[in-house]
């Protein structure tokens, strides 16, 4: 039995989780949850025992000095709670950690124990994968669930994925078997610029979470960081004609695939999202894009794209990304 002391009674709580590792291309998902913790000043109320779930030769602890005293930070998963204000306040239970090395079923059961004790109504798990998507277009975010009724009510895809999975897929299925509604949101990160951070993908996940939960998330500097990231990648890609040509090929494929979506209904839906996300000064904050009054610029204090984009894959695979960097969507 999990006993939670000092945690107040929560209002319509939803659990939002992200895990570093295989499910977190560009650190986009874990950075999204960290953003929620920072903006809403989340307070950690529980942490899982690191020795139960982590191989310390894979995820090593770190040593630091605190007032002249050496201390150790152990890799683990922590839970915090934040209250979202407004006309209809509600609470978010945030889970941020590292994909466990072992005992995944026990790991999921422990998290579900917290969900049960806190009265969590739904679990949303964020993930990010590497894909053939151009960095110059809006980040695709897919939403999936194993619950057919939930898929219909929330405009999600019913999960049909088969193949290797990570802790996101395991936790989602554990929720389903426990009778807890669960959704996974996946952002696609360009495989040729996979190094973290990727603020544009983080921003896209938060925008999709806003739509899913019908709440307003303070975005802070994320829209600016997303624009700066894209400008930096543009510059790096322009320095290599082979990469630039490959990006153009991805753009053409993406535009062709999305052409049927340019319907009146789709345009109206995107315009409604745009209006919801306008700030008081009239700047758009959706998907890392620029509003009509938002000039493009590059932040100089945090240059994006710290390394050159990877070369696009050739037919023989000799100059493409390493096979270990590939990921698979399970939405």
Coordinates of C-alpha atoms in Angstrom, one line a residue:
X1 CA 0.0 0.0 0.0
X2 CA 1.3 3.4 -1.0
X3 CA 0.7 6.1 1.6
X4 CA 1.0 9.7 0.5
X5 CA 1.5 12.2 3.3
X6 CA 1.5 15.9 2.7
X7 CA -0.2 15.6 -0.7
X8 CA -3.5 17.6 -0.7
X9 CA -6.7 16.2 -2.3
X10 CA -6.3 16.7 -6.0
X11 CA -8.8 18.3 -8.5
X12 CA -9.5 16.2 -11.6
X13 CA -5.9 14.9 -11.7
X14 CA -4.2 13.8 -14.9
X15 CA -0.9 12.0 -14.8
X16 CA 1.6 13.2 -17.5
X17 CA 4.8 11.1 -17.9
X18 CA 8.0 11.1 -19.9
X19 CA 11.2 9.0 -19.7
X20 CA 14.6 9.7 -21.0
X21 CA 16.2 7.1 -23.3
X22 CA 14.9 5.0 -26.2
X23 CA 11.5 6.8 -26.2
X24 CA 12.9 10.3 -26.1
X25 CA 14.5 11.4 -29.4
X26 CA 16.1 14.8 -29.0
X27 CA 15.1 14.8 -25.3
X28 CA 11.8 16.4 -26.5
X29 CA 9.4 14.5 -24.3
X30 CA 11.4 14.7 -21.0
X31 CA 12.1 18.4 -21.7
X32 CA 8.3 18.9 -22.1
X33 CA 7.6 17.5 -18.6
X34 CA 10.5 19.5 -17.1
X35 CA 9.0 22.6 -18.7
X36 CA 5.7 21.9 -16.9
X37 CA 7.5 21.4 -13.6
X38 CA 9.4 24.6 -14.0
X39 CA 6.5 26.9 -15.2
X40 CA 4.1 25.6 -12.6
X41 CA 6.6 25.2 -9.8
X42 CA 6.0 21.5 -9.3
X43 CA 6.8 20.0 -5.9
X44 CA 8.4 16.5 -5.8
X45 CA 6.5 14.3 -3.4
X46 CA 7.9 10.8 -4.2
X47 CA 10.8 9.1 -5.9
X48 CA 11.2 5.4 -6.8
X49 CA 14.0 3.4 -5.3
X50 CA 16.8 3.6 -7.8
X51 CA 18.2 0.1 -6.8
X52 CA 14.9 -1.5 -7.8
X53 CA 14.9 -0.5 -11.4
X54 CA 18.3 0.8 -12.7
X55 CA 21.6 -0.7 -13.7
X56 CA 24.1 1.8 -12.4
X57 CA 26.7 0.6 -15.0
X58 CA 24.2 1.8 -17.7
X59 CA 22.8 4.9 -15.9
X60 CA 25.6 6.0 -13.6
X61 CA 25.0 8.1 -10.5
X62 CA 26.7 11.5 -10.4
X63 CA 28.8 13.1 -7.6
X64 CA 28.5 16.8 -6.7
X65 CA 29.6 19.2 -4.0
X66 CA 27.0 20.8 -1.7
X67 CA 28.5 23.3 0.7
X68 CA 31.8 21.4 0.8
X69 CA 30.1 18.0 1.3
X70 CA 30.2 15.4 -1.4
X71 CA 26.8 14.0 -2.4
X72 CA 25.5 11.5 -4.9
X73 CA 22.5 11.9 -7.2
X74 CA 21.1 8.5 -8.2
X75 CA 19.2 7.9 -11.5
X76 CA 15.6 7.5 -10.7
X77 CA 12.0 8.5 -11.5
X78 CA 10.4 11.3 -9.5
X79 CA 6.8 12.4 -9.1
X80 CA 5.6 15.9 -8.6
X81 CA 2.3 17.7 -8.6
X82 CA 1.3 21.1 -10.0
X83 CA -2.0 22.9 -9.9
X84 CA -3.2 24.6 -13.1
X85 CA -5.3 27.7 -12.3
X86 CA -8.1 29.4 -14.2
X87 CA -11.8 29.1 -14.3
X88 CA -11.6 25.3 -13.9
X89 CA -8.5 24.5 -11.9
X90 CA -7.1 21.0 -12.1
X91 CA -4.0 19.2 -11.0
X92 CA -1.3 17.4 -13.0
X93 CA 0.8 14.6 -11.5
X94 CA 4.1 14.8 -13.4
X95 CA 6.4 11.8 -13.8
X96 CA 9.9 12.4 -15.1
X97 CA 12.7 9.9 -15.1
X98 CA 14.8 7.4 -17.0
X99 CA 13.6 4.3 -18.8
X100 CA 14.2 1.6 -16.2
X101 CA 16.9 -1.1 -16.9
X102 CA 14.9 -3.9 -15.3
X103 CA 11.6 -5.1 -13.6
X104 CA 9.4 -3.1 -16.0
X105 CA 6.2 -4.7 -14.8
X106 CA 6.9 -3.8 -11.2
X107 CA 7.9 -0.3 -12.2
X108 CA 4.6 0.2 -14.0
X109 CA 2.6 -1.3 -11.1
X110 CA 4.3 1.1 -8.7
X111 CA 3.4 4.1 -10.8
X112 CA -0.2 2.8 -11.1
X113 CA -0.3 2.5 -7.4
X114 CA 0.4 6.2 -7.1
X115 CA -2.2 6.9 -9.8
X116 CA -4.8 4.9 -7.8
X117 CA -4.1 6.6 -4.5
X118 CA -4.2 10.0 -6.1
X119 CA -7.4 9.4 -8.0
X120 CA -5.8 10.0 -11.4
X121 CA -8.5 10.1 -14.1
X122 CA -6.2 9.6 -17.1
X123 CA -2.5 9.0 -17.9
X124 CA -0.8 10.8 -20.8
X125 CA 2.6 9.5 -21.8
X126 CA 4.9 11.7 -24.0
X127 CA 7.4 10.2 -26.4
X128 CA 9.6 11.3 -29.3
X129 CA 10.9 9.2 -32.2
X130 CA 13.3 9.7 -35.1
X131 CA 11.5 10.0 -38.5
X132 CA 11.8 11.1 -42.1
X133 CA 10.4 14.5 -41.4
X134 CA 11.9 17.9 -42.5
X135 CA 12.9 20.3 -39.8
X136 CA 11.3 23.2 -41.8
X137 CA 7.7 21.9 -41.4
X138 CA 5.5 21.7 -38.4
X139 CA 6.4 18.8 -36.1
X140 CA 4.0 15.8 -36.6
X141 CA 2.5 14.7 -33.3
X142 CA 0.4 11.5 -33.3
X143 CA -1.9 10.5 -30.5
X144 CA -2.8 6.9 -29.8
X145 CA -4.6 4.8 -27.3
X146 CA -5.6 1.1 -26.9
X147 CA -9.1 2.1 -25.8
X148 CA -11.5 2.3 -28.8
X149 CA -14.0 4.4 -26.9
X150 CA -11.4 6.9 -25.8
X151 CA -10.0 7.1 -29.4
X152 CA -13.4 8.1 -30.6
X153 CA -14.1 10.6 -27.9
X154 CA -10.8 12.3 -28.0
X155 CA -10.0 12.1 -31.8
X156 CA -7.1 9.7 -31.3
X157 CA -5.9 6.8 -33.3
X158 CA -6.5 3.3 -31.9
X159 CA -3.1 1.8 -31.4
X160 CA -2.3 -1.0 -34.0
X161 CA 1.5 -1.0 -33.6
X162 CA 3.4 -4.4 -33.5
X163 CA 7.1 -4.7 -32.8
X164 CA 9.7 -3.7 -30.2
X165 CA 8.5 -1.3 -27.6
X166 CA 9.9 0.9 -24.8
X167 CA 8.6 1.8 -21.4
X168 CA 6.0 4.1 -23.0
X169 CA 4.3 1.2 -24.7
X170 CA 4.6 -1.0 -21.6
X171 CA 3.1 1.6 -19.3
X172 CA 0.3 2.4 -21.7
X173 CA -0.7 -1.3 -21.8
X174 CA -0.4 -1.6 -18.1
X175 CA -2.8 1.3 -17.7
X176 CA -5.3 -0.3 -20.1
X177 CA -5.2 -3.7 -18.2
X178 CA -5.7 -1.8 -14.9
X179 CA -8.7 0.1 -16.3
X180 CA -7.0 3.5 -16.3
X181 CA -7.6 5.5 -19.5
X182 CA -4.2 6.1 -21.2
X183 CA -3.0 8.1 -24.2
X184 CA 0.5 8.4 -25.7
X185 CA 1.6 11.4 -27.7
X186 CA 4.5 11.0 -30.1
X187 CA 6.5 13.8 -31.7
X188 CA 8.6 13.0 -34.8
X189 CA 12.1 14.4 -34.7
X190 CA 14.2 14.7 -38.0
X191 CA 16.7 11.9 -37.9
X192 CA 19.4 14.0 -39.6
X193 CA 19.4 16.4 -36.7
X194 CA 18.7 14.2 -33.8
X195 CA 21.0 15.6 -31.1
X196 CA 19.3 17.4 -28.2
X197 CA 17.8 19.7 -27.5
X198 CA 14.9 20.0 -29.9
X199 CA 12.7 22.8 -28.6
X200 CA 10.5 22.7 -31.7
X201 CA 9.5 19.1 -30.9
X202 CA 9.0 19.9 -27.3
X203 CA 6.8 22.8 -28.2
X204 CA 4.7 20.6 -30.5
X205 CA 4.1 18.1 -27.7
X206 CA 3.0 20.8 -25.3
X207 CA 0.6 22.3 -27.9
X208 CA -0.9 18.8 -28.5
X209 CA -1.2 18.3 -24.7
X210 CA -3.0 21.7 -24.5
X211 CA -5.6 20.4 -27.1
X212 CA -6.0 17.1 -25.4
X213 CA -6.5 18.4 -21.9
X214 CA -8.2 21.7 -22.9
X215 CA -5.8 23.9 -20.8
X216 CA -3.4 26.7 -21.4
X217 CA 0.3 26.0 -20.9
X218 CA 2.6 28.9 -20.3
X219 CA 5.3 28.5 -23.0
X220 CA 7.9 30.9 -21.8
X221 CA 10.8 31.2 -24.2
X222 CA 10.1 27.9 -26.0
X223 CA 8.6 29.6 -29.2
X224 CA 11.7 31.8 -29.4
X225 CA 14.0 28.8 -28.8
X226 CA 12.1 26.8 -31.5
X227 CA 12.6 29.6 -34.1
X228 CA 16.2 29.9 -33.2
X229 CA 16.7 26.2 -33.5
X230 CA 15.2 26.1 -36.9
X231 CA 17.3 29.0 -38.1
X232 CA 20.4 27.3 -36.8
X233 CA 19.6 24.0 -38.6
X234 CA 18.8 26.0 -41.8
X235 CA 22.2 27.5 -41.7
X236 CA 24.0 24.2 -41.1
X237 CA 22.0 22.4 -43.8
X238 CA 22.7 25.1 -46.3
X239 CA 26.5 24.5 -45.9
X240 CA 26.1 21.0 -47.3
X241 CA 24.4 20.7 -50.7
X242 CA 23.7 17.0 -50.2
X243 CA 21.9 17.6 -47.0
X244 CA 20.0 20.6 -48.5
X245 CA 18.8 18.5 -51.4
X246 CA 17.7 15.7 -49.0
X247 CA 15.7 18.2 -46.9
X248 CA 14.0 19.5 -50.1
X249 CA 13.1 15.9 -51.0
X250 CA 11.5 15.4 -47.5
X251 CA 9.7 18.7 -47.8
X252 CA 8.2 17.7 -51.2
X253 CA 7.1 14.4 -49.9
X254 CA 5.5 15.9 -46.8
X255 CA 3.7 18.6 -48.7
X256 CA 2.3 16.1 -51.2
X257 CA 1.1 13.8 -48.4
X258 CA -0.6 16.6 -46.6
X259 CA -2.3 18.2 -49.6
X260 CA -5.6 16.5 -49.0
X261 CA -5.6 17.9 -45.4
X262 CA -5.9 21.5 -46.7
X263 CA -9.7 21.4 -46.5
X264 CA -11.9 24.1 -45.1
X265 CA -12.5 22.1 -41.9
X266 CA -8.8 21.6 -41.3
X267 CA -8.0 25.2 -41.9
X268 CA -10.7 26.3 -39.5
X269 CA -9.4 23.9 -36.9
X270 CA -5.9 25.3 -37.1
X271 CA -7.2 28.9 -37.0
X272 CA -9.1 28.1 -33.8
X273 CA -5.8 26.7 -32.3
X274 CA -4.0 29.8 -33.4
X275 CA -6.5 32.1 -31.7
X276 CA -6.3 30.2 -28.5
X277 CA -2.6 30.5 -28.3
X278 CA -2.2 34.2 -29.1
X279 CA -0.6 36.1 -26.2
X280 CA -1.7 39.5 -25.1
X281 CA 0.7 41.2 -27.4
X282 CA -0.7 39.5 -30.5
X283 CA 2.1 37.1 -31.2
X284 CA 1.3 33.5 -32.1
X285 CA 2.8 30.8 -30.0
X286 CA 1.7 27.7 -31.8
X287 CA 4.1 25.0 -32.9
X288 CA 7.2 27.1 -32.9
X289 CA 5.9 29.2 -35.8
X290 CA 5.8 32.9 -36.1
X291 CA 2.7 35.1 -35.8
X292 CA 2.0 38.0 -38.1
X293 CA 3.8 40.4 -35.7
X294 CA 6.6 38.2 -34.7
X295 CA 9.9 38.9 -36.5
X296 CA 12.3 36.1 -37.2
X297 CA 15.6 36.3 -35.3
X298 CA 18.3 34.1 -33.8
X299 CA 19.0 34.0 -30.1
X300 CA 22.7 34.6 -29.7
X301 CA 23.0 33.4 -26.1
X302 CA 21.9 29.8 -26.9
X303 CA 23.1 28.9 -30.4
X304 CA 21.1 25.9 -31.7
X305 CA 22.5 22.9 -33.7
X306 CA 25.7 22.4 -31.8
X307 CA 26.9 19.9 -34.4
X308 CA 26.4 19.6 -38.1
X309 CA 23.3 17.7 -39.4
X310 CA 23.9 14.1 -40.2
X311 CA 24.3 13.3 -43.9
X312 CA 21.2 11.8 -45.5
X313 CA 21.2 8.1 -46.0
X314 CA 22.5 6.8 -49.3
X315 CA 21.2 3.6 -51.0
X316 CA 24.1 1.6 -49.6
X317 CA 23.5 3.1 -46.2
X318 CA 27.2 4.2 -46.0
X319 CA 26.6 7.8 -45.0
X320 CA 23.3 7.6 -43.3
X321 CA 22.6 7.7 -39.5
X322 CA 23.8 4.8 -37.4
X323 CA 21.3 2.0 -37.1
X324 CA 21.4 2.4 -33.4
X325 CA 19.8 5.8 -33.7
X326 CA 16.7 4.6 -35.4
X327 CA 13.4 4.5 -33.5
X328 CA 10.0 3.2 -34.1
X329 CA 6.6 4.8 -33.5
X330 CA 4.2 2.9 -31.4
X331 CA 1.3 5.3 -31.5

